[in-house]
Amino acid sequence: MMKYYSTRNKSTKITFREATLKGMPDDNGLYMPEYIPNKINLLKGIDSLSFQDIAFNIANSFINKELNNSQLEDVINSAITFDVPLVEIKKNSYILELFHGPTLAFKDFGACFMARIMEKFVKDNDKHLNILVATSGDTGSAVANGFYDVKGINVIILYPSKKVSAIQEKQIATLDKNITALEVDGTFDDCQNLVKKAFLDQNLNSKILLSSANSINISRLIPQSFYYFYAYSQLTDDLPVAVSVPSGNFGNLTAGILSKFMGLPIKHFIASTNANDTVPNFLLTGDFNPKPSVQTISNAMDVGNPSNMKRILDIYDNFQMLKEDVSSWSFSDNETKNKIVETLNDNKYLLDPHGAVGLLGLNKFITNKKDDITGIVLGTAHPAKFSDIIEPLIGDEIEIPNRLKRILDKDKRAIYMKNSFDDFSDYLLTNFK
Ligand SMILES: *Cc1c(COP(=O)(O)O)cnc(C)c1O
């Protein structure tokens, strides 16, 4: 059975279930599988497999025996209920659209999969699991929607009042059933402090079962490898493949690298970043110097200290090998805006700011190459989520997808809360068992 270790201590050997429910090891490392399964056999005839078939085959190697086949099928079929189109925007250049899930961003893959996995793992518990999430916007909405109506689990999501976008607030605060949104009179840091205090509070923890749904949970990473294989299955030529990944915390790139080590023939990765250039600098100098994040228009990538680099460096103990497989460049907001306009004019394709950073990276890589390659950019978010940035650029309105329209019509049902731990704790004890 596949075991998991901490990047800080390779002798920890725990099960997938334990790694998922714990989220993060106590030693501040991240969980990793003890080996990367070889999936070369999956490549034969992969073009006739569905996304769900591919997902099952890969997931089974990471979770083997901890869920039986029908449980795992159930997880995949209930988590991935949306399309994953590979769109050719010009010859040999593709966008893999990962934004057709409930919150219109690729984080839906990880959040939905993790939610369904946890549902299976807690199903025999006699107590509900109460997941606390502090969010500045996107992660919280993906988690809330991923866990919506999942049995045995409540999600309590704390967001800073008036500090998330209108769309994000709708995505967080209009859900009913097992999802509760707390609108906190404070900042994101205040929300995070309330959650941290709750995890440390003995009285609270003796009465209700608390857990987290951290973005670095191993069960959020594994499903992100599914779509690298799926994208490959859609290609019709045999050119070498390069994938450009718009990167912030580098989870998506980690999943791509895992896929390559599983045997997927990806020749090269481009880690495309905005002004937050910690990793481009690292690949240039060999020094990893995290710094405070700076704000950009591709704000889901505003990360100055990308946590998944621990995993990438765990896979590549050789810096030279890492540099051979991965290039990384940083792009400014101006370059990003110009790319959005140019791609709409030249290719009739509307990118969101994150995808535009990705295409900038791919193009920079291709310009340096003599031979033809197939380039894939991960389209991580739907442009409608960033209409405030894009509409002034293109002088036109962006059509809102129906599933987002439906949310915009719903009423907010958040519970307003002072930035007070006593109030928060009372609320939890009164409402959750
Ligand atoms: C989270 C996010 C990213 C960055 O992904 P990482 O896995 O953290 O590198 C890129 N684009 C969008 C739209 C995101 O929400």
PDB file of C-alpha atoms and ligand atoms in Angstrom, residues 99 104-108 138-139 215 220-221 224 227 245-255 272 298-303 306-308 352-355 378-382 385-386, ligand 1:
ATOM      1  CA  PHE A  99     -12.317  26.650 -15.584  1.00  0.00           C
ATOM      2  CA  LEU A 104     -14.778  28.815 -12.746  1.00  0.00           C
ATOM      3  CA  ALA A 105     -11.188  28.098 -11.728  1.00  0.00           C
ATOM      4  CA  PHE A 106      -8.904  25.076 -11.766  1.00  0.00           C
ATOM      5  CA  LYS A 107      -8.963  24.936  -7.967  1.00  0.00           C
ATOM      6  CA  ASP A 108     -12.321  23.198  -8.360  1.00  0.00           C
ATOM      7  CA  ASP A 138     -10.767  32.197  -4.329  1.00  0.00           C
ATOM      8  CA  THR A 139      -9.617  29.242  -2.246  1.00  0.00           C
ATOM      9  CA  SER A 215      -4.537  24.186  -0.094  1.00  0.00           C
ATOM     10  CA  ARG A 220      -5.832  18.339  -3.742  1.00  0.00           C
ATOM     11  CA  LEU A 221      -2.601  17.738  -5.614  1.00  0.00           C
ATOM     12  CA  GLN A 224      -4.373  17.978 -10.731  1.00  0.00           C
ATOM     13  CA  TYR A 227      -5.673  16.783 -16.636  1.00  0.00           C
ATOM     14  CA  VAL A 245       1.757  26.789 -15.985  1.00  0.00           C
ATOM     15  CA  PRO A 246       0.613  30.149 -14.566  1.00  0.00           C
ATOM     16  CA  SER A 247       2.068  29.744 -11.085  1.00  0.00           C
ATOM     17  CA  GLY A 248       1.537  31.144  -7.593  1.00  0.00           C
ATOM     18  CA  ASN A 249       1.902  28.499  -4.927  1.00  0.00           C
ATOM     19  CA  PHE A 250       3.289  26.055  -7.529  1.00  0.00           C
ATOM     20  CA  GLY A 251       0.835  23.237  -6.779  1.00  0.00           C
ATOM     21  CA  ASN A 252      -0.245  23.014 -10.391  1.00  0.00           C
ATOM     22  CA  LEU A 253       3.359  22.789 -11.582  1.00  0.00           C
ATOM     23  CA  THR A 254       4.095  20.147  -8.927  1.00  0.00           C
ATOM     24  CA  ALA A 255       1.248  18.023 -10.309  1.00  0.00           C
ATOM     25  CA  SER A 272       5.066  31.592 -15.698  1.00  0.00           C
ATOM     26  CA  SER A 298      -3.349  38.092 -11.841  1.00  0.00           C
ATOM     27  CA  ASN A 299      -3.995  38.131  -8.120  1.00  0.00           C
ATOM     28  CA  ALA A 300      -4.434  34.389  -7.519  1.00  0.00           C
ATOM     29  CA  MET A 301      -0.700  34.149  -8.245  1.00  0.00           C
ATOM     30  CA  ASP A 302       0.390  36.885  -5.821  1.00  0.00           C
ATOM     31  CA  VAL A 303       2.591  34.617  -3.744  1.00  0.00           C
ATOM     32  CA  PRO A 306       5.445  29.446  -2.819  1.00  0.00           C
ATOM     33  CA  SER A 307       4.856  26.547  -0.456  1.00  0.00           C
ATOM     34  CA  ASN A 308       4.949  23.736  -3.032  1.00  0.00           C
ATOM     35  CA  ASP A 352      -8.030  35.843 -18.301  1.00  0.00           C
ATOM     36  CA  PRO A 353      -4.986  37.583 -16.725  1.00  0.00           C
ATOM     37  CA  HIS A 354      -3.561  34.293 -15.355  1.00  0.00           C
ATOM     38  CA  GLY A 355      -3.850  32.527 -18.699  1.00  0.00           C
ATOM     39  CA  LEU A 378      -3.106  25.838 -18.525  1.00  0.00           C
ATOM     40  CA  GLY A 379      -6.165  28.098 -18.593  1.00  0.00           C
ATOM     41  CA  THR A 380      -6.658  28.433 -14.854  1.00  0.00           C
ATOM     42  CA  ALA A 381      -9.611  30.840 -14.634  1.00  0.00           C
ATOM     43  CA  HIS A 382     -12.595  31.970 -16.694  1.00  0.00           C
ATOM     44  CA  LYS A 385     -14.199  36.257 -13.110  1.00  0.00           C
ATOM     45  CA  PHE A 386     -11.958  39.183 -14.022  1.00  0.00           C
TER      46      PHE A 386
HETATM   47  C1  LIG B   1      -4.455  29.428  -7.583  1.00  0.00           C
HETATM   48  C2  LIG B   1      -4.385  29.940  -8.974  1.00  0.00           C
HETATM   49  C3  LIG B   1      -3.189  29.925  -9.728  1.00  0.00           C
HETATM   50  C4  LIG B   1      -1.877  29.455  -9.141  1.00  0.00           C
HETATM   51  O1  LIG B   1      -1.848  28.065  -8.982  1.00  0.00           O
HETATM   52  P1  LIG B   1      -0.732  27.404  -8.054  1.00  0.00           P
HETATM   53  O2  LIG B   1      -1.035  25.949  -8.067  1.00  0.00           O
HETATM   54  O3  LIG B   1      -0.915  28.013  -6.689  1.00  0.00           O
HETATM   55  O4  LIG B   1       0.586  27.741  -8.648  1.00  0.00           O
HETATM   56  C5  LIG B   1      -3.220  30.351 -11.030  1.00  0.00           C
HETATM   57  N1  LIG B   1      -4.361  30.818 -11.588  1.00  0.00           N
HETATM   58  C6  LIG B   1      -5.517  30.868 -10.906  1.00  0.00           C
HETATM   59  C7  LIG B   1      -6.718  31.413 -11.563  1.00  0.00           C
HETATM   60  C8  LIG B   1      -5.590  30.428  -9.582  1.00  0.00           C
HETATM   61  O5  LIG B   1      -6.753  30.489  -8.906  1.00  0.00           O
END
